[in-house]
PDB file of C-alpha atoms in Angstrom:
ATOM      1  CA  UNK H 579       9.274  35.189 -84.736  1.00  0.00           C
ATOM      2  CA  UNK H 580       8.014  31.633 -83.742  1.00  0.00           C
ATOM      3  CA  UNK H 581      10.332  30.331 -80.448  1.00  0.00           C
ATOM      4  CA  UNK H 582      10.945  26.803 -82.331  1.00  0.00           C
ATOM      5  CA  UNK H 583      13.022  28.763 -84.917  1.00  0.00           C
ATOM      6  CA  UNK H 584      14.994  30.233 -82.695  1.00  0.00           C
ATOM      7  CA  UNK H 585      15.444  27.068 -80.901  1.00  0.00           C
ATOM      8  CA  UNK H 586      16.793  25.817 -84.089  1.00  0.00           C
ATOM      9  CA  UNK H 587      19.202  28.686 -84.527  1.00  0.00           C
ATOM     10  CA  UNK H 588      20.928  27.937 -80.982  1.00  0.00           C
ATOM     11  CA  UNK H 589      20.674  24.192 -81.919  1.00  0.00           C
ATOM     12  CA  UNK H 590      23.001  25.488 -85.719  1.00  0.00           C
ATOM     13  CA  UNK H 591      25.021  28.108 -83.986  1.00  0.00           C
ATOM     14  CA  UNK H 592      26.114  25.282 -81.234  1.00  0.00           C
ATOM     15  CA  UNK H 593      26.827  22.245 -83.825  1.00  0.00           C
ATOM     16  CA  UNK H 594      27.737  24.726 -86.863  1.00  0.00           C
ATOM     17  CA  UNK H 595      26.429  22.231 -88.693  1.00  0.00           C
ATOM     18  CA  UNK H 596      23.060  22.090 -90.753  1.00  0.00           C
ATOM     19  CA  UNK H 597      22.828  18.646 -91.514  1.00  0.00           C
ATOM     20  CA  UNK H 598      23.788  17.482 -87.929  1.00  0.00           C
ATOM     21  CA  UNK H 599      21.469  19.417 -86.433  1.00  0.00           C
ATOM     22  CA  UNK H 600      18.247  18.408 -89.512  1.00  0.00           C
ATOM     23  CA  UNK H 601      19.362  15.045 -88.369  1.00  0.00           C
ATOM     24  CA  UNK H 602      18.932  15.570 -84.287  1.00  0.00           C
ATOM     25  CA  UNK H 603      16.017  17.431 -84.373  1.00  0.00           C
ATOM     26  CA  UNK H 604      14.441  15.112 -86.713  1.00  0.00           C
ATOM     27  CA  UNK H 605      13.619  17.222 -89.622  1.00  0.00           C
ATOM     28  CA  UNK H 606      14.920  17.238 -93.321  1.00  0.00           C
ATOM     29  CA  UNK H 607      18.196  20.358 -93.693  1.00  0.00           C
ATOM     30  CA  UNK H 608      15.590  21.528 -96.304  1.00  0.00           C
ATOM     31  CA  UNK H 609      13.168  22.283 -93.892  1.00  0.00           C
ATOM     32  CA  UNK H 610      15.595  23.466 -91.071  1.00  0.00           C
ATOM     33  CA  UNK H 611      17.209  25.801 -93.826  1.00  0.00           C
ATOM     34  CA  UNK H 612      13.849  27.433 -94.404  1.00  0.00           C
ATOM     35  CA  UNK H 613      13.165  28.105 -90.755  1.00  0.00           C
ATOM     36  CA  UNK H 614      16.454  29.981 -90.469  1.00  0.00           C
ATOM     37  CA  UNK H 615      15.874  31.834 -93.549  1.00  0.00           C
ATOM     38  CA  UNK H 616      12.532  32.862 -92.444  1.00  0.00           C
ATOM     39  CA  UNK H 617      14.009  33.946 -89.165  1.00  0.00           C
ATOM     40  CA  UNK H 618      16.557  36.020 -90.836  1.00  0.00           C
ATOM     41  CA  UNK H 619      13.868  37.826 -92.625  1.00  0.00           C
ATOM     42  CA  UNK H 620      12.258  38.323 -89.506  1.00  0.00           C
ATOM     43  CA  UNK H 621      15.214  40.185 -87.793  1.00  0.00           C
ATOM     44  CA  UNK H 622      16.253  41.587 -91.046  1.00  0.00           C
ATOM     45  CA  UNK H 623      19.771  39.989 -90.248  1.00  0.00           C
ATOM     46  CA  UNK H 624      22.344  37.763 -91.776  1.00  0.00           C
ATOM     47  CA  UNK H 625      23.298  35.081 -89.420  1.00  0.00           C
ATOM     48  CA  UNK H 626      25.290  32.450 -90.573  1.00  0.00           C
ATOM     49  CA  UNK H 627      27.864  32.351 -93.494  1.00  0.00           C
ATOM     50  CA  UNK H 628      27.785  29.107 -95.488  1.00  0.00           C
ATOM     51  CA  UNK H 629      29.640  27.308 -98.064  1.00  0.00           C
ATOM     52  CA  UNK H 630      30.326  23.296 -99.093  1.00  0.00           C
ATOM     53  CA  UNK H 631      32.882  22.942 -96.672  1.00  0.00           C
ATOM     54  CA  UNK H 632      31.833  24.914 -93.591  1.00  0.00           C
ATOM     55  CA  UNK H 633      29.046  26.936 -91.486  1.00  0.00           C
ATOM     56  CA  UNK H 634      30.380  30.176 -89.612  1.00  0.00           C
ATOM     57  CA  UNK H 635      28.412  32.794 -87.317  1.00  0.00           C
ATOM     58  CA  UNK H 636      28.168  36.108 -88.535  1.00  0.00           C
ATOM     59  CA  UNK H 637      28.637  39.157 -86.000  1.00  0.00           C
ATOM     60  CA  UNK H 638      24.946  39.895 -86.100  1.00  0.00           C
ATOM     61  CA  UNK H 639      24.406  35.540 -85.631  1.00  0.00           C
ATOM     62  CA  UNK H 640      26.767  36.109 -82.439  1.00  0.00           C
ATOM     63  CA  UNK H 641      24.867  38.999 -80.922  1.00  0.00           C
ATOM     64  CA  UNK H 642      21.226  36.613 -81.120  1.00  0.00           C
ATOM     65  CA  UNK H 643      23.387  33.780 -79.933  1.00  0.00           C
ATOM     66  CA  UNK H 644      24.135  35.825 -76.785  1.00  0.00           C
ATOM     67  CA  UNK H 645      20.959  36.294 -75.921  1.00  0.00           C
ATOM     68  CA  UNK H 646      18.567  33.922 -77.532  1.00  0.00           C
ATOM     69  CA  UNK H 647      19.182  31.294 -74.575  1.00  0.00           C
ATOM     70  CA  UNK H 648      17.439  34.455 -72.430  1.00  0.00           C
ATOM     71  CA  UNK H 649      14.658  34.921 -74.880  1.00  0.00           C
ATOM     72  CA  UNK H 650      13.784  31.071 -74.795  1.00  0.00           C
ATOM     73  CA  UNK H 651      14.211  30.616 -71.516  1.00  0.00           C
ATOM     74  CA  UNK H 652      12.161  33.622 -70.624  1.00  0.00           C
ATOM     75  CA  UNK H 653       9.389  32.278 -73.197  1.00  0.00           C
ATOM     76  CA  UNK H 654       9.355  28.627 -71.602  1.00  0.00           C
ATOM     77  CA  UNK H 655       9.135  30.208 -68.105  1.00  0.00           C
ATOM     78  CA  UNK H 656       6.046  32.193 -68.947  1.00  0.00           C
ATOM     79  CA  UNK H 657       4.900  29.182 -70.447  1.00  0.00           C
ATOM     80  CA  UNK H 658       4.785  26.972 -67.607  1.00  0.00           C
ATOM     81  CA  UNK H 659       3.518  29.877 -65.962  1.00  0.00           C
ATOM     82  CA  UNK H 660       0.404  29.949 -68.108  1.00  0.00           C
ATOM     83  CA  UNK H 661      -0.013  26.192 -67.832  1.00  0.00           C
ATOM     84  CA  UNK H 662       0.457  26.137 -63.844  1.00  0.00           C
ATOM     85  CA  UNK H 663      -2.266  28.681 -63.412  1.00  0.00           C
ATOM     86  CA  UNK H 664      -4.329  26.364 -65.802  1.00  0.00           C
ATOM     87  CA  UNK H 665      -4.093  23.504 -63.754  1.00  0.00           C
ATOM     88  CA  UNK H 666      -5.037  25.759 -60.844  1.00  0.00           C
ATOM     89  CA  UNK H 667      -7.977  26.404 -62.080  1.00  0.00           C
ATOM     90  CA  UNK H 668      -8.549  22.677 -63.095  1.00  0.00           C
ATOM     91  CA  UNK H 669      -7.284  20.719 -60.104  1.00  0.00           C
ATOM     92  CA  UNK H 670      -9.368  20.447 -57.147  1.00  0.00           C
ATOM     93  CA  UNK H 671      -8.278  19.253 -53.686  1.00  0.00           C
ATOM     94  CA  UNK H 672     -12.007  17.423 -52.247  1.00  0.00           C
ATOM     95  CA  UNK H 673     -12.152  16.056 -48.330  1.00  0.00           C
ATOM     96  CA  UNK H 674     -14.404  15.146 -45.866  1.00  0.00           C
ATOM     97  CA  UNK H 675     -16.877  12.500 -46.296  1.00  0.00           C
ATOM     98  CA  UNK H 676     -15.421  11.069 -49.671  1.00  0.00           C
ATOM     99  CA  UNK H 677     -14.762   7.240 -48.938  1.00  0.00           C
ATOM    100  CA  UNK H 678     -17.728   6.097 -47.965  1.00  0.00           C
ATOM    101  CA  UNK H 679     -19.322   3.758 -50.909  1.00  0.00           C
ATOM    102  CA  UNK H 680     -22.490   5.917 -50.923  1.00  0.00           C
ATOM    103  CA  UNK H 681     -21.492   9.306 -50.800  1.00  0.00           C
ATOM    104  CA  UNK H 682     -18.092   8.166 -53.154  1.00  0.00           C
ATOM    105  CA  UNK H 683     -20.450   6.738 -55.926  1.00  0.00           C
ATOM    106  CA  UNK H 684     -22.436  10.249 -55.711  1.00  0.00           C
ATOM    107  CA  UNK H 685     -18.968  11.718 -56.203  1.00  0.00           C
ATOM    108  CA  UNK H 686     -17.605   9.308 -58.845  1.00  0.00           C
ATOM    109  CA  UNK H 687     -21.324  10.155 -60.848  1.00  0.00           C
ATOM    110  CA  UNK H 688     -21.038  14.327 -60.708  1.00  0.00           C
ATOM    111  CA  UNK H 689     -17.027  14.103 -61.258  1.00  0.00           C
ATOM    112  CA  UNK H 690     -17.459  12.066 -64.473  1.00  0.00           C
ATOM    113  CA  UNK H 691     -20.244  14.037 -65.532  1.00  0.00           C
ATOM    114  CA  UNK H 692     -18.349  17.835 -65.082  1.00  0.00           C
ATOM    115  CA  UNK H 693     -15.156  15.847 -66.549  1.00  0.00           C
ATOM    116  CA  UNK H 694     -17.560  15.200 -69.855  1.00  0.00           C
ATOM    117  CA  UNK H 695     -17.841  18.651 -69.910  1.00  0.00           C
ATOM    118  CA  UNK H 696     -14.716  19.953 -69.152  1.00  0.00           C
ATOM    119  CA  UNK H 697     -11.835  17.396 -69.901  1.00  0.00           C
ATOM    120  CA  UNK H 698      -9.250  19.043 -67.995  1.00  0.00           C
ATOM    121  CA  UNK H 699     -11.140  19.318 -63.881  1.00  0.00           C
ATOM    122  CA  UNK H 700      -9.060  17.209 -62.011  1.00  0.00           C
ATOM    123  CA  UNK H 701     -10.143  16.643 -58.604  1.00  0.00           C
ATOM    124  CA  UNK H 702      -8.234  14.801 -55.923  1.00  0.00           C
ATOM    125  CA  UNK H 703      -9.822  13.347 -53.430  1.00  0.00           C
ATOM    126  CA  UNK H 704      -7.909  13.582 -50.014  1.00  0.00           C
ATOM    127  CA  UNK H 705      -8.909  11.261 -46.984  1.00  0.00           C
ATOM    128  CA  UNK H 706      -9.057  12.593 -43.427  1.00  0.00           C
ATOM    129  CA  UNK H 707      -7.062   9.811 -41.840  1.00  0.00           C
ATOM    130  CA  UNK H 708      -6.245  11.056 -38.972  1.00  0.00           C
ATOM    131  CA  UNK H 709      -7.333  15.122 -39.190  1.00  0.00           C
ATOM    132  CA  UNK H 710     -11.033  16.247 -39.428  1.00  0.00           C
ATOM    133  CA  UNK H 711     -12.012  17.889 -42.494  1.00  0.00           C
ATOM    134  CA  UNK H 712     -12.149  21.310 -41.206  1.00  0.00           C
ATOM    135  CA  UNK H 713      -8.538  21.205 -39.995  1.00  0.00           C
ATOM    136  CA  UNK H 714      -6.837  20.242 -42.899  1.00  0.00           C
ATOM    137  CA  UNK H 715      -8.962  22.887 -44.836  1.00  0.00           C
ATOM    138  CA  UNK H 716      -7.728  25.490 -42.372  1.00  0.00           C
ATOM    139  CA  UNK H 717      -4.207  24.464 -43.102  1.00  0.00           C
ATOM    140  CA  UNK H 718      -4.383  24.743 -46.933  1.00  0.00           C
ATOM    141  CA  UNK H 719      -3.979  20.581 -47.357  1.00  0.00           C
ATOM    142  CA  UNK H 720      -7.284  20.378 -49.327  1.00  0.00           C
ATOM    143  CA  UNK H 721      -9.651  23.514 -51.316  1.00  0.00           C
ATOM    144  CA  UNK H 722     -12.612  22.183 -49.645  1.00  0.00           C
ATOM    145  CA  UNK H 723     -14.734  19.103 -47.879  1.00  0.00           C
ATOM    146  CA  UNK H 724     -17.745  17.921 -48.162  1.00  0.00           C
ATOM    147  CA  UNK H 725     -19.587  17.210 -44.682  1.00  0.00           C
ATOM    148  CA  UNK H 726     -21.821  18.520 -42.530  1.00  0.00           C
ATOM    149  CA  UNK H 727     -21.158  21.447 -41.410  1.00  0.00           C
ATOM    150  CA  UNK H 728     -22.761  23.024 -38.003  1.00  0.00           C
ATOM    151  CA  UNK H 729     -21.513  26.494 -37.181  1.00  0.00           C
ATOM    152  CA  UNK H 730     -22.262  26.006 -33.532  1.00  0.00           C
ATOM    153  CA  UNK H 731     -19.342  22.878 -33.246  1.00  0.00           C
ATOM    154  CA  UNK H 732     -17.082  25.557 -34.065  1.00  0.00           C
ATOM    155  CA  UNK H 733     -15.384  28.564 -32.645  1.00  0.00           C
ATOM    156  CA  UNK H 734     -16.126  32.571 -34.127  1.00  0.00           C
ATOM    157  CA  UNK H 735     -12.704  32.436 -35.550  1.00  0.00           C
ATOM    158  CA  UNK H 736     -13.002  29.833 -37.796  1.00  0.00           C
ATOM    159  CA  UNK H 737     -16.643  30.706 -38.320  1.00  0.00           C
ATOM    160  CA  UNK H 738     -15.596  33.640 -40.015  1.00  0.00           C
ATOM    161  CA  UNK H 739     -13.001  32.215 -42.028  1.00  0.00           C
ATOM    162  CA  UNK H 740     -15.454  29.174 -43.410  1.00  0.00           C
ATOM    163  CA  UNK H 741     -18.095  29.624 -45.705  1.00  0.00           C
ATOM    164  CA  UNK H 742     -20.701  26.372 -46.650  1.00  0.00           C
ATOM    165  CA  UNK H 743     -23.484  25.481 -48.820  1.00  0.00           C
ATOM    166  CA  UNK H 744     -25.646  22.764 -48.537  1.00  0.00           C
ATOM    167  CA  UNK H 745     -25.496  20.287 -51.524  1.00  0.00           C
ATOM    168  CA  UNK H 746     -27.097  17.217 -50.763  1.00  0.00           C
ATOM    169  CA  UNK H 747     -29.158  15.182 -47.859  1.00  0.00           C
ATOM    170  CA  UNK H 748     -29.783  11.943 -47.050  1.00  0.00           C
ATOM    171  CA  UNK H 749     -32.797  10.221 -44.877  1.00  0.00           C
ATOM    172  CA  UNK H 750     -31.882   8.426 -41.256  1.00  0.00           C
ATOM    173  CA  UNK H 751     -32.128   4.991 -41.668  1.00  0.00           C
ATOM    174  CA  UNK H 752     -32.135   2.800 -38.348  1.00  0.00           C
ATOM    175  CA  UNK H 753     -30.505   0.037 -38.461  1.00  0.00           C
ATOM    176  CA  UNK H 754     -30.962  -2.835 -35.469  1.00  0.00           C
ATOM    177  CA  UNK H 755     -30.770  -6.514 -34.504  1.00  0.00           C
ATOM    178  CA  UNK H 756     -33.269  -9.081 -35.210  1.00  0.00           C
ATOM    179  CA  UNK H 757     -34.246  -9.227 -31.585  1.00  0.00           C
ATOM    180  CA  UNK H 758     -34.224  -5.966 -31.182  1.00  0.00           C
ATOM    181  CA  UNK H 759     -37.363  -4.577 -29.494  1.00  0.00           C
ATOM    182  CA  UNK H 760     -37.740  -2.279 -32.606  1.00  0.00           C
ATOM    183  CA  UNK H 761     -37.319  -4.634 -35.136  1.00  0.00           C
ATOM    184  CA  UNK H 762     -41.042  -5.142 -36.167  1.00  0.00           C
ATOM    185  CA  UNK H 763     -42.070  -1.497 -36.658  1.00  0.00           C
ATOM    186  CA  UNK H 764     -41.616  -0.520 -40.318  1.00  0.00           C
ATOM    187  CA  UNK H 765     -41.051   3.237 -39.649  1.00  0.00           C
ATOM    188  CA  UNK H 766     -39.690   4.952 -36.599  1.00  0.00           C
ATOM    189  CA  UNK H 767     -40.524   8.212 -34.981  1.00  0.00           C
ATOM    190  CA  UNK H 768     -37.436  10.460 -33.508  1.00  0.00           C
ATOM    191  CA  UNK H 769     -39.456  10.122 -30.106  1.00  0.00           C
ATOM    192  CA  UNK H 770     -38.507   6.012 -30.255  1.00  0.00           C
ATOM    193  CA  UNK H 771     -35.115   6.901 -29.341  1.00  0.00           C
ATOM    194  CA  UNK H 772     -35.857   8.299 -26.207  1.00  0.00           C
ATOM    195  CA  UNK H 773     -33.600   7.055 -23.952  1.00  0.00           C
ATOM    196  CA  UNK H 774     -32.272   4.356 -26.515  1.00  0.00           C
ATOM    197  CA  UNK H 775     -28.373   3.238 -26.619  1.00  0.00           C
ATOM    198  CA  UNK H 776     -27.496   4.839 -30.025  1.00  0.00           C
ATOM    199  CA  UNK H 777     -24.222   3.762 -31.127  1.00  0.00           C
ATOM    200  CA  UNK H 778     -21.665   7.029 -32.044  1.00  0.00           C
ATOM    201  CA  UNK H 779     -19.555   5.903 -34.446  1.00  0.00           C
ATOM    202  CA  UNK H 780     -15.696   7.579 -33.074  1.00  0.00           C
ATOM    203  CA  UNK H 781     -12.960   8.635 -35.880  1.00  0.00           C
ATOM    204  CA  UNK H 782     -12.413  11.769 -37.803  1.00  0.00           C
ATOM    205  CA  UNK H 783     -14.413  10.787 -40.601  1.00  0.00           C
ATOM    206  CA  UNK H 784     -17.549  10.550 -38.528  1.00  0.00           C
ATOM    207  CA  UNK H 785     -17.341  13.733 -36.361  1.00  0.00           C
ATOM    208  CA  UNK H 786     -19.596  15.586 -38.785  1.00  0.00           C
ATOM    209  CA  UNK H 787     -22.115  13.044 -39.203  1.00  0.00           C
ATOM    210  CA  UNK H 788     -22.568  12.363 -35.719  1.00  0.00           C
ATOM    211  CA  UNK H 789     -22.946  16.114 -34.442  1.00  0.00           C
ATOM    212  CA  UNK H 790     -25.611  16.074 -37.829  1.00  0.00           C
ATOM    213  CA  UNK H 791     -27.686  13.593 -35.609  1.00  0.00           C
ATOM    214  CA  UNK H 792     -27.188  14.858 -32.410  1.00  0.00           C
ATOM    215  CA  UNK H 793     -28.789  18.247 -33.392  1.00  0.00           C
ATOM    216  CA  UNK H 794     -31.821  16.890 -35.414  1.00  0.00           C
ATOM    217  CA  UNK H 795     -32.081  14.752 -31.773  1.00  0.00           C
ATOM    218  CA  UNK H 796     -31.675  18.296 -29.442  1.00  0.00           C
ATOM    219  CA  UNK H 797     -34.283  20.188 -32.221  1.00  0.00           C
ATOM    220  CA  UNK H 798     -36.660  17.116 -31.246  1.00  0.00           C
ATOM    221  CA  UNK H 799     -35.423  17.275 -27.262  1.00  0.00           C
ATOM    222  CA  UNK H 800     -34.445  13.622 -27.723  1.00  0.00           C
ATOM    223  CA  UNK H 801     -31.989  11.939 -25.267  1.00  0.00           C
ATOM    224  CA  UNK H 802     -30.043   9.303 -26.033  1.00  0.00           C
ATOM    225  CA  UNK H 803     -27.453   7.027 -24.468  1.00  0.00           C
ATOM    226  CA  UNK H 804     -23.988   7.105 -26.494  1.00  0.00           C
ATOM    227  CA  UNK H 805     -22.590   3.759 -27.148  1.00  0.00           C
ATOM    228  CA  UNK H 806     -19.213   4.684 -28.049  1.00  0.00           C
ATOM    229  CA  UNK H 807     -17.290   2.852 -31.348  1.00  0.00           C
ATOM    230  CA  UNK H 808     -13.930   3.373 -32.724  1.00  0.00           C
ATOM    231  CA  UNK H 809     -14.143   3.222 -36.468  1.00  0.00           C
ATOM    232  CA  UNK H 810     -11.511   3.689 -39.383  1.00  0.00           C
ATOM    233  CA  UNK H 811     -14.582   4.509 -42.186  1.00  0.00           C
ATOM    234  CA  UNK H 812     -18.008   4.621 -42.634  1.00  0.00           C
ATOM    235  CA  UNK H 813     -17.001   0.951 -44.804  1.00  0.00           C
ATOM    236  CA  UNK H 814     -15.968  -0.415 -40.961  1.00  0.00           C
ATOM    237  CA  UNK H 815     -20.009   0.610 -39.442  1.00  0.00           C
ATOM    238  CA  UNK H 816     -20.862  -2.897 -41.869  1.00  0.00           C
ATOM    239  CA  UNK H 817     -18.961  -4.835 -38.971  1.00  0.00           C
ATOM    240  CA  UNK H 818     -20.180  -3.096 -36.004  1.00  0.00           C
ATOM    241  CA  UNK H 819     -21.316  -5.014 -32.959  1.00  0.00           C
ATOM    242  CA  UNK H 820     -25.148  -5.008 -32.254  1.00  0.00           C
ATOM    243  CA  UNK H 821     -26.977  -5.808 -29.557  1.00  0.00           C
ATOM    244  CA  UNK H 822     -29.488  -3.731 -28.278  1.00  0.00           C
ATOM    245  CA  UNK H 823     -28.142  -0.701 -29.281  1.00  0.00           C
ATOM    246  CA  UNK H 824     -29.423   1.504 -32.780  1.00  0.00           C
ATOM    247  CA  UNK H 825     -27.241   1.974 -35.819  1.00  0.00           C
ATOM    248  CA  UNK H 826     -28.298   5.048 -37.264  1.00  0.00           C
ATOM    249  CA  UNK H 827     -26.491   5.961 -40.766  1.00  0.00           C
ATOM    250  CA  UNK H 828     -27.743   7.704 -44.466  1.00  0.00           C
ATOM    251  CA  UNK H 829     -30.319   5.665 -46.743  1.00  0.00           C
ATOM    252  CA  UNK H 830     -27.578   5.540 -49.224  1.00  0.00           C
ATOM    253  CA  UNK H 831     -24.762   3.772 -46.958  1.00  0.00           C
ATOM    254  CA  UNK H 832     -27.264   1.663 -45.801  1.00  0.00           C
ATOM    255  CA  UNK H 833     -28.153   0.746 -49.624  1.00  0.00           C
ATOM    256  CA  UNK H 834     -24.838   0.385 -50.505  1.00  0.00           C
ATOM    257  CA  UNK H 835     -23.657  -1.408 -48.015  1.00  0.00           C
ATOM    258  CA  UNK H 836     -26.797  -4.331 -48.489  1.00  0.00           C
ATOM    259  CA  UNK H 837     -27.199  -3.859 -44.418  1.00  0.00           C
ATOM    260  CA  UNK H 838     -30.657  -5.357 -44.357  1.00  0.00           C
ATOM    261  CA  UNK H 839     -30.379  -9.264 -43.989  1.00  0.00           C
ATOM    262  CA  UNK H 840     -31.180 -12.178 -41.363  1.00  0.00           C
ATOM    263  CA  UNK H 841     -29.500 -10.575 -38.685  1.00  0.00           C
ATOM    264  CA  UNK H 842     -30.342  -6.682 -39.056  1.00  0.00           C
ATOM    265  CA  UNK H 843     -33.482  -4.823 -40.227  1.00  0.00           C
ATOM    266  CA  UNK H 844     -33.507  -1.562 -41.583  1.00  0.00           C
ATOM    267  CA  UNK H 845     -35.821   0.565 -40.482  1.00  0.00           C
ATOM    268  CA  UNK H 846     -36.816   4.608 -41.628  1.00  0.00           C
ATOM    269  CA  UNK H 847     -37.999   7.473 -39.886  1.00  0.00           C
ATOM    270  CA  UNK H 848     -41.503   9.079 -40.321  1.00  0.00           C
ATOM    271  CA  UNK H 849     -39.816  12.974 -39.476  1.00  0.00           C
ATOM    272  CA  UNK H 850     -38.753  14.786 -43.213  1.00  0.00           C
ATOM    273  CA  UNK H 851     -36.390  16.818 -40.973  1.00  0.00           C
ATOM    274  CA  UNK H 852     -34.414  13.071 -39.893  1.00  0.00           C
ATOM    275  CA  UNK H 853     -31.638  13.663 -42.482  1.00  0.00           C
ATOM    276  CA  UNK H 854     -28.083  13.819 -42.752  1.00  0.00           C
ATOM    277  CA  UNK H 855     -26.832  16.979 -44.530  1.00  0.00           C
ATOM    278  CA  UNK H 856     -23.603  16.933 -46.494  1.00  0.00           C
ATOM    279  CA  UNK H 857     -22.485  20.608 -47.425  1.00  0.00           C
ATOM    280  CA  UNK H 858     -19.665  21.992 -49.510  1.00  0.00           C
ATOM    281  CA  UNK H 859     -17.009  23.979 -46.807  1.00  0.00           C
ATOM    282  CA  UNK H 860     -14.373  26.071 -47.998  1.00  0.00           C
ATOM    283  CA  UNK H 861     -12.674  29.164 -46.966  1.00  0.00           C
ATOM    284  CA  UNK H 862     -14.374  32.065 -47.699  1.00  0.00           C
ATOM    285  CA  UNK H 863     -11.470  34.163 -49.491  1.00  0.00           C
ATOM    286  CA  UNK H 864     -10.087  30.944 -50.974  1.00  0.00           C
ATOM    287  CA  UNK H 865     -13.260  29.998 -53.423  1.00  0.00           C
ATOM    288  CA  UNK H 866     -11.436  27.230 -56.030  1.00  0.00           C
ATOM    289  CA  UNK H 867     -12.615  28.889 -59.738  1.00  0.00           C
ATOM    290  CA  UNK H 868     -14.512  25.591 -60.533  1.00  0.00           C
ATOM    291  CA  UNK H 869     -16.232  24.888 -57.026  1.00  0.00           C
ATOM    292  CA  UNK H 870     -19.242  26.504 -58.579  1.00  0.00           C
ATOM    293  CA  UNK H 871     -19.328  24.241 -61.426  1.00  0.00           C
ATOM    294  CA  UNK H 872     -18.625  21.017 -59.171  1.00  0.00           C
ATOM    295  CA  UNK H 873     -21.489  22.060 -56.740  1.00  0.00           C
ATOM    296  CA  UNK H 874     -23.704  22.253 -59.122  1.00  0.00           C
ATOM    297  CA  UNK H 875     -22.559  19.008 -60.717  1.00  0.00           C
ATOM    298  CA  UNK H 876     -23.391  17.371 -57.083  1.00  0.00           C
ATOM    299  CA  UNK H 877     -27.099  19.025 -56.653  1.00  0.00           C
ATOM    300  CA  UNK H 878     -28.263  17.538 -60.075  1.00  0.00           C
ATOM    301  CA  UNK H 879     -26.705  13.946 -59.174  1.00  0.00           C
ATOM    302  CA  UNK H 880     -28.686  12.018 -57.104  1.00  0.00           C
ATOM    303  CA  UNK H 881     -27.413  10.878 -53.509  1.00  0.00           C
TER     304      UNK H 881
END
């Protein structure tokens, strides 16, 4: 029994009219007469008694009429069911470090690529305005961020609830003024920032990258002096106030954002350990279906 014929016989039994009803559903009363014949057959039933002048329910018509509303409804609910848990498995919820230019063309590049393959992945990427990544993973507002993740910054209850794999990293790029006292070395050791004002960018979004740097530093017994910013985005570190103080951000912000000009050199490291990390955290009994797929995606794209 196909649901659209049924559909059809509720639309009959509620107009008792053929013609009225071809005429609303948009199909000839030849064709509409057919499906109800065919549906008849199917039930082995007669439902409708017909002549020139008028269309009647039979007792057997009145007995599907009573409950075919049920049946339909009960079909469309396990449809939308089907469909729901379909887009589940599509949709994606992505925070952490998405809005940078750098790491959002990365994103943009393995998105359209798995999208290629697989029309219906939907991601949506979700800004940490005012909540770090982790938070708003722990209370269910996104399936997973990308950051980077240090196990130590956290406490052994969300430890054991988080679960991360590395994905991606990018090389530390200094970036200082013109009369700077670094500006004429073309590549930096770790041990030049001994002592150095280093400026730490302040805001959710930069939590992760600046405990990144701060542990490559304490592996390398490097101390620095903090020289605190308040920033909105990684887009807002284009703007910040130099003096003698180091910039330190990813190769591909710093590309991106065209940082190296009259007033600013850019500078790289020498160490192959100076590198930002950006990982893939989710909760560990909350895997999304297509993460997998989507990591994947993100290792073959370059950063």
């Amino acid at each position: 029994m196909r649901i659209g014929y049924l559909e059809e016989f509720i639309a009959v039994a509620t107009s008792l009219s053929f013609n009225q009803t071809a005429r609303a559903l948009h199909i000839s009363q030849s064709s509409l007469s057919k499906h109800i014949a065919a549906l008849e057959d199917d039930l082995q039933a007669h439902l409708f008694e017909r002549d020139r002048r008028q269309v009647s329910l039979t007792s057997q018509g009145q007995v599907l009429l009573d409950q075919a509303a049920v049946i339909v409804k009960a079909y469309q609910s396990v449809k939308d069911s089907f469909a729901a848990e379909a887009s589940n498995r599509s949709a994606l919820s992505i925070g952490g470090c998405i809005d940078a230019p750098g790491e959002f063309a990365w994103l943009s590049a393995a998105t359209a690529a798995l999208q290629q393959a697989d029309p219906a992945f939907s991601p949506h990427f979700i800004p940490c305005h005012t909540t770090a990544p982790v938070s708003q993973l722990l209370s269910g507002n996104i399936d997973c961020a990308i950051m980077s993740y240090h196990p130590h910054d956290f406490d052994e209850g969300t430890n054991e609830r988080i679960a991360f794999e590395p994905l991606a990293t990018s090389p530390f790029r200094a970036v200082v003024t013109a009369s700077h006292p670094l500006v004429d070395r073309h590549q930096l050791s770790l041990n030049d920032l001994q002592g150095r004002a280093v400026i730490q960018m302040m805001g959710p979004r930069m939590v992760s990258g600046w405990n990144n740097l701060n542990q490559v530093l304490h592996a390398h017994r490097i101390a620095i002096q903090p020289v605190q910013r308040t920033v909105m985005s990684v887009l807002d570190t284009a703007n910040v106030r130099l003096d003698q103080e180091v910039l330190i951000l990813p190769e591909c912000e710093v590309r991106r954002q065209h940082m190296h000009d009259d007033t600013r050199r850019v500078i790289p490291f020498a160490e192959e350990e100076a590198v930002f990390s950006f990982d893939m955290v989710y909760l560990r009994d909350r895997k999304p279906p297509l993460l997998e797929r989507f990591m994947e995606e993100l290792r073959r794209t370059p950063l």
